[in-house]
Amino acid sequence: QVSLEESGGGSVQAGGSLRLSCVMSPTYNKYFMAWFRQTPGKEREGVALMNADGTTRYADPVKGRFIISEDYSKYTLYLDMNNLQPEDTGMYYCAAELNRASMNPDDFGWWGHGTQVTVSL
């Protein structure tokens, strides 16, 4: 059983920054971890992925603006979001998977409840 809890969402103006955190229940295993986001009426989309070996991938819309990182000693995954734009608005979810995973939400078996990010002009 894996539990994930996100925090750090909020409302910012365009150009601002936020740091999202995702605390994972303690585990000896190394998981694939990712951030996804979703807005009403749209499918959940991958934002950033951290592979079990520490390598990262980003969705094109966030490349150069978002950074995914982790502090494994704290079982915490982060998403630093810079130069936020209104199109970044959405519910952001943390996800984990023990086996191989990509930025397809269907690959992930463990999810947090999400944290809302709202970006205004």
Coordinates of N, CA and C in Angstrom, one line a residue:
Q1 N 0.8 -1.2 0.0 CA 0.0 0.0 0.0 C 0.9 1.2 0.0
V2 N 0.6 2.2 -0.9 CA 1.4 3.4 -1.0 C 0.4 4.6 -0.9
S3 N 0.7 5.5 0.0 CA -0.1 6.7 0.1 C 0.7 7.9 -0.4
L4 N 0.0 8.8 -1.1 CA 0.6 10.0 -1.6 C -0.2 11.2 -1.2
E5 N 0.4 12.3 -0.8 CA -0.3 13.5 -0.4 C 0.4 14.7 -0.9
E6 N -0.4 15.4 -1.8 CA 0.2 16.7 -2.4 C -0.2 17.9 -1.6
S7 N 0.7 18.9 -1.7 CA 0.4 20.2 -1.1 C 1.2 21.2 -1.9
G8 N 0.9 22.5 -1.7 CA 1.6 23.6 -2.3 C 0.9 24.3 -3.4
G9 N -0.3 23.8 -3.7 CA -1.1 24.6 -4.7 C -1.6 25.9 -4.2
G10 N -2.1 26.7 -5.1 CA -2.6 28.0 -4.7 C -3.0 28.8 -5.9
S11 N -3.2 30.1 -5.7 CA -3.5 31.0 -6.8 C -2.4 32.0 -6.9
V12 N -1.9 32.2 -8.2 CA -0.9 33.1 -8.5 C -1.2 33.9 -9.7
Q13 N -0.5 35.0 -9.9 CA -0.6 35.7 -11.2 C 0.3 35.1 -12.2
A14 N 0.0 35.4 -13.5 CA 0.9 34.9 -14.6 C 2.3 35.4 -14.3
G15 N 3.3 34.5 -14.6 CA 4.7 34.9 -14.3 C 5.2 34.5 -13.0
G16 N 4.3 34.1 -12.1 CA 4.6 33.7 -10.8 C 5.1 32.3 -10.7
S17 N 5.4 31.8 -9.5 CA 6.0 30.5 -9.2 C 5.3 29.8 -8.1
L18 N 5.3 28.5 -8.1 CA 4.8 27.7 -7.0 C 5.7 26.5 -6.9
R19 N 5.7 25.9 -5.7 CA 6.4 24.6 -5.5 C 5.4 23.6 -4.9
L20 N 5.1 22.6 -5.7 CA 4.3 21.5 -5.2 C 5.1 20.4 -4.5
S21 N 4.6 19.8 -3.5 CA 5.2 18.8 -2.8 C 4.3 17.5 -2.8
C22 N 4.9 16.4 -2.8 CA 4.1 15.1 -2.7 C 4.9 14.2 -1.7
V23 N 4.3 14.0 -0.6 CA 4.9 13.1 0.4 C 4.4 11.7 0.3
M24 N 5.3 10.8 0.2 CA 5.0 9.4 0.0 C 5.1 8.6 1.3
S25 N 4.3 7.6 1.5 CA 4.5 6.8 2.7 C 5.9 6.1 2.6
P26 N 6.6 5.9 3.7 CA 7.9 5.4 3.6 C 8.0 4.0 3.0
T27 N 9.0 3.8 2.1 CA 9.1 2.6 1.4 C 10.6 2.3 1.1
Y28 N 11.0 1.0 1.0 CA 12.3 0.7 0.6 C 12.5 0.6 -0.9
N29 N 11.3 0.6 -1.6 CA 11.4 0.5 -3.0 C 11.6 1.8 -3.7
K30 N 12.1 1.8 -4.9 CA 12.3 3.0 -5.7 C 11.3 3.0 -6.8
Y31 N 10.4 4.0 -6.8 CA 9.3 4.1 -7.6 C 9.5 5.0 -8.8
F32 N 8.8 4.8 -9.9 CA 8.6 5.8 -10.9 C 7.6 6.8 -10.3
M33 N 8.0 8.1 -10.4 CA 7.1 9.1 -9.9 C 6.8 10.2 -11.0
A34 N 5.6 10.7 -10.9 CA 5.2 11.7 -11.9 C 4.2 12.7 -11.4
W35 N 4.1 13.8 -12.0 CA 3.1 14.8 -11.8 C 2.2 14.9 -13.0
F36 N 0.9 14.9 -12.8 CA -0.1 15.0 -13.8 C -1.0 16.2 -13.5
R37 N -1.7 16.7 -14.5 CA -2.7 17.8 -14.2 C -3.9 17.5 -15.0
Q38 N -5.0 18.1 -14.5 CA -6.3 17.9 -15.2 C -7.2 19.1 -15.0
T39 N -7.8 19.5 -16.0 CA -8.8 20.6 -15.9 C -10.2 20.0 -16.3
P40 N -11.3 20.6 -15.8 CA -12.6 20.0 -16.1 C -12.9 19.8 -17.6
G41 N -13.3 18.7 -17.9 CA -13.6 18.4 -19.3 C -12.5 17.9 -20.2
K42 N -11.3 17.8 -19.6 CA -10.1 17.4 -20.3 C -9.5 16.2 -19.6
E43 N -8.8 15.4 -20.4 CA -8.1 14.2 -19.9 C -6.9 14.6 -19.0
R44 N -6.6 13.7 -18.1 CA -5.4 14.0 -17.3 C -4.2 13.9 -18.2
E45 N -3.3 14.8 -18.0 CA -2.1 14.9 -18.9 C -0.8 14.8 -18.0
G46 N 0.2 14.2 -18.5 CA 1.4 14.1 -17.8 C 2.2 15.4 -17.9
V47 N 2.8 15.8 -16.8 CA 3.5 17.1 -16.8 C 5.0 16.8 -16.7
A48 N 5.4 15.9 -15.7 CA 6.8 15.6 -15.5 C 6.9 14.2 -14.9
L49 N 8.0 13.5 -15.3 CA 8.2 12.2 -14.9 C 9.6 12.0 -14.3
M50 N 9.7 11.3 -13.2 CA 11.1 11.0 -12.7 C 11.1 9.4 -12.7
N51 N 12.1 8.9 -13.5 CA 12.2 7.5 -13.5 C 12.9 7.0 -12.3
A52 N 12.9 5.7 -12.1 CA 13.4 5.1 -10.9 C 15.0 5.4 -10.8
D53 N 15.6 5.6 -11.9 CA 17.0 5.8 -11.9 C 17.4 7.3 -11.8
G54 N 16.3 8.2 -11.6 CA 16.6 9.6 -11.4 C 16.5 10.5 -12.6
T55 N 16.4 9.8 -13.8 CA 16.3 10.6 -15.0 C 14.9 11.2 -15.1
T56 N 14.8 12.3 -15.8 CA 13.5 13.0 -15.9 C 13.0 13.2 -17.3
R57 N 11.7 13.4 -17.4 CA 11.1 13.8 -18.7 C 10.1 14.9 -18.4
Y58 N 9.9 15.7 -19.4 CA 8.9 16.8 -19.3 C 8.0 16.9 -20.5
A59 N 6.7 17.2 -20.2 CA 5.8 17.5 -21.3 C 6.3 18.8 -22.0
D60 N 6.1 18.9 -23.3 CA 6.6 20.0 -24.1 C 6.1 21.4 -23.5
P61 N 4.8 21.5 -23.1 CA 4.4 22.8 -22.7 C 5.1 23.4 -21.4
V62 N 5.8 22.5 -20.7 CA 6.4 22.9 -19.4 C 7.9 22.9 -19.5
K63 N 8.5 22.4 -20.5 CA 9.9 22.3 -20.6 C 10.5 23.7 -20.4
G64 N 11.6 23.8 -19.6 CA 12.3 25.0 -19.4 C 11.6 25.9 -18.3
R65 N 10.4 25.5 -17.8 CA 9.7 26.2 -16.8 C 9.5 25.4 -15.5
F66 N 9.3 24.1 -15.6 CA 9.0 23.2 -14.5 C 10.2 22.3 -14.3
I67 N 10.4 22.0 -13.0 CA 11.5 21.1 -12.6 C 11.0 20.1 -11.6
I68 N 11.1 18.8 -11.9 CA 10.8 17.8 -11.0 C 12.0 17.3 -10.2
S69 N 11.9 17.1 -8.9 CA 13.0 16.7 -8.1 C 12.5 15.9 -7.0
E70 N 13.4 15.3 -6.2 CA 13.0 14.5 -5.1 C 14.0 14.6 -4.0
D71 N 13.5 14.4 -2.8 CA 14.4 14.2 -1.6 C 14.0 12.9 -1.0
Y72 N 14.7 11.9 -1.4 CA 14.3 10.5 -1.1 C 14.4 10.3 0.4
S73 N 15.3 11.0 1.1 CA 15.4 10.9 2.6 C 14.1 11.3 3.3
K74 N 13.3 12.2 2.6 CA 12.1 12.7 3.1 C 10.9 12.1 2.4
Y75 N 11.2 11.1 1.5 CA 10.1 10.5 0.7 C 9.2 11.6 0.1
T76 N 9.8 12.6 -0.4 CA 9.1 13.7 -1.0 C 9.5 14.0 -2.4
L77 N 8.5 14.2 -3.3 CA 8.7 14.6 -4.7 C 8.2 16.0 -4.8
Y78 N 9.0 16.8 -5.6 CA 8.7 18.2 -5.8 C 8.4 18.5 -7.2
L79 N 7.6 19.6 -7.4 CA 7.5 20.2 -8.8 C 7.6 21.7 -8.6
D80 N 8.8 22.2 -9.1 CA 9.0 23.7 -9.1 C 8.4 24.2 -10.4
M81 N 7.5 25.1 -10.3 CA 6.8 25.7 -11.4 C 7.1 27.1 -11.5
N82 N 7.7 27.6 -12.6 CA 8.1 28.9 -12.8 C 7.4 29.5 -14.0
N83 N 7.4 30.8 -14.1 CA 6.7 31.5 -15.2 C 5.4 30.9 -15.5
L84 N 4.6 30.8 -14.5 CA 3.3 30.1 -14.6 C 2.4 31.0 -15.5
Q85 N 1.6 30.2 -16.3 CA 0.7 30.9 -17.3 C -0.8 30.4 -17.0
P86 N -1.8 31.1 -17.4 CA -3.2 30.7 -17.2 C -3.4 29.2 -17.7
E87 N -2.8 28.8 -18.7 CA -3.0 27.5 -19.2 C -2.4 26.4 -18.3
D88 N -1.7 26.8 -17.3 CA -1.2 25.8 -16.3 C -2.2 25.6 -15.2
T89 N -3.3 26.3 -15.3 CA -4.3 26.1 -14.3 C -4.9 24.7 -14.3
G90 N -5.0 24.1 -13.1 CA -5.6 22.7 -13.1 C -5.4 22.1 -11.8
M91 N -5.9 20.9 -11.6 CA -5.6 20.1 -10.4 C -4.4 19.3 -10.7
Y92 N -3.4 19.4 -9.8 CA -2.2 18.7 -10.0 C -2.1 17.4 -9.1
Y93 N -1.8 16.3 -9.7 CA -1.7 15.0 -9.0 C -0.3 14.4 -9.1
C94 N 0.0 13.8 -8.0 CA 1.2 13.1 -7.9 C 0.9 11.6 -8.1
A95 N 1.7 10.8 -8.7 CA 1.5 9.4 -9.0 C 2.7 8.6 -8.8
A96 N 2.6 7.4 -8.5 CA 3.7 6.5 -8.3 C 3.4 5.1 -8.9
E97 N 4.5 4.5 -9.4 CA 4.4 3.2 -9.9 C 5.7 2.4 -9.7
L98 N 5.6 1.2 -9.3 CA 6.8 0.4 -9.0 C 7.5 -0.1 -10.2
N99 N 6.7 -0.5 -11.2 CA 7.2 -1.0 -12.4 C 7.4 0.1 -13.4
R100 N 7.8 -0.3 -14.6 CA 8.1 0.7 -15.7 C 6.9 1.6 -15.9
A101 N 7.2 2.8 -16.2 CA 6.1 3.8 -16.4 C 6.5 4.9 -17.3
S102 N 5.5 5.4 -18.0 CA 5.8 6.6 -18.9 C 4.9 7.7 -18.4
M103 N 4.6 8.7 -19.2 CA 3.8 9.8 -18.8 C 2.3 9.5 -19.2
N104 N 2.0 8.3 -19.3 CA 0.6 7.9 -19.6 C 0.0 7.6 -18.2
P105 N -1.1 8.3 -17.9 CA -1.7 8.0 -16.5 C -2.1 6.6 -16.3
D106 N -2.4 5.9 -17.4 CA -2.8 4.5 -17.2 C -1.7 3.6 -16.7
D107 N -0.4 4.1 -16.7 CA 0.7 3.3 -16.2 C 0.8 3.3 -14.7
F108 N 0.1 4.2 -14.1 CA 0.3 4.5 -12.7 C -0.8 3.9 -11.8
G109 N -0.4 3.2 -10.7 CA -1.3 2.6 -9.9 C -1.6 3.3 -8.6
W110 N -0.8 4.3 -8.2 CA -1.0 5.0 -7.0 C -1.1 6.5 -7.2
W111 N -2.1 7.1 -6.6 CA -2.4 8.5 -6.9 C -2.7 9.2 -5.6
G112 N -2.3 10.5 -5.5 CA -2.7 11.4 -4.5 C -4.1 12.0 -4.8
H113 N -4.6 12.8 -3.9 CA -5.9 13.4 -4.1 C -5.9 14.7 -4.9
G114 N -4.7 15.3 -5.1 CA -4.5 16.5 -5.9 C -4.4 17.8 -5.1
T115 N -3.8 18.8 -5.8 CA -3.8 20.1 -5.2 C -4.0 21.1 -6.4
Q116 N -4.9 22.1 -6.1 CA -5.3 23.0 -7.1 C -4.3 24.1 -7.4
V117 N -4.1 24.3 -8.7 CA -3.2 25.5 -9.1 C -4.1 26.4 -10.0
T118 N -4.1 27.6 -9.6 CA -4.9 28.6 -10.4 C -4.0 29.8 -10.8
V119 N -3.9 30.0 -12.1 CA -3.0 31.1 -12.6 C -3.9 32.1 -13.3
S120 N -3.9 33.4 -12.9 CA -4.7 34.4 -13.5 C -3.8 35.5 -14.1
L121 N -4.4 36.2 -15.1 CA -3.6 37.2 -15.8 C -3.4 38.4 -14.9

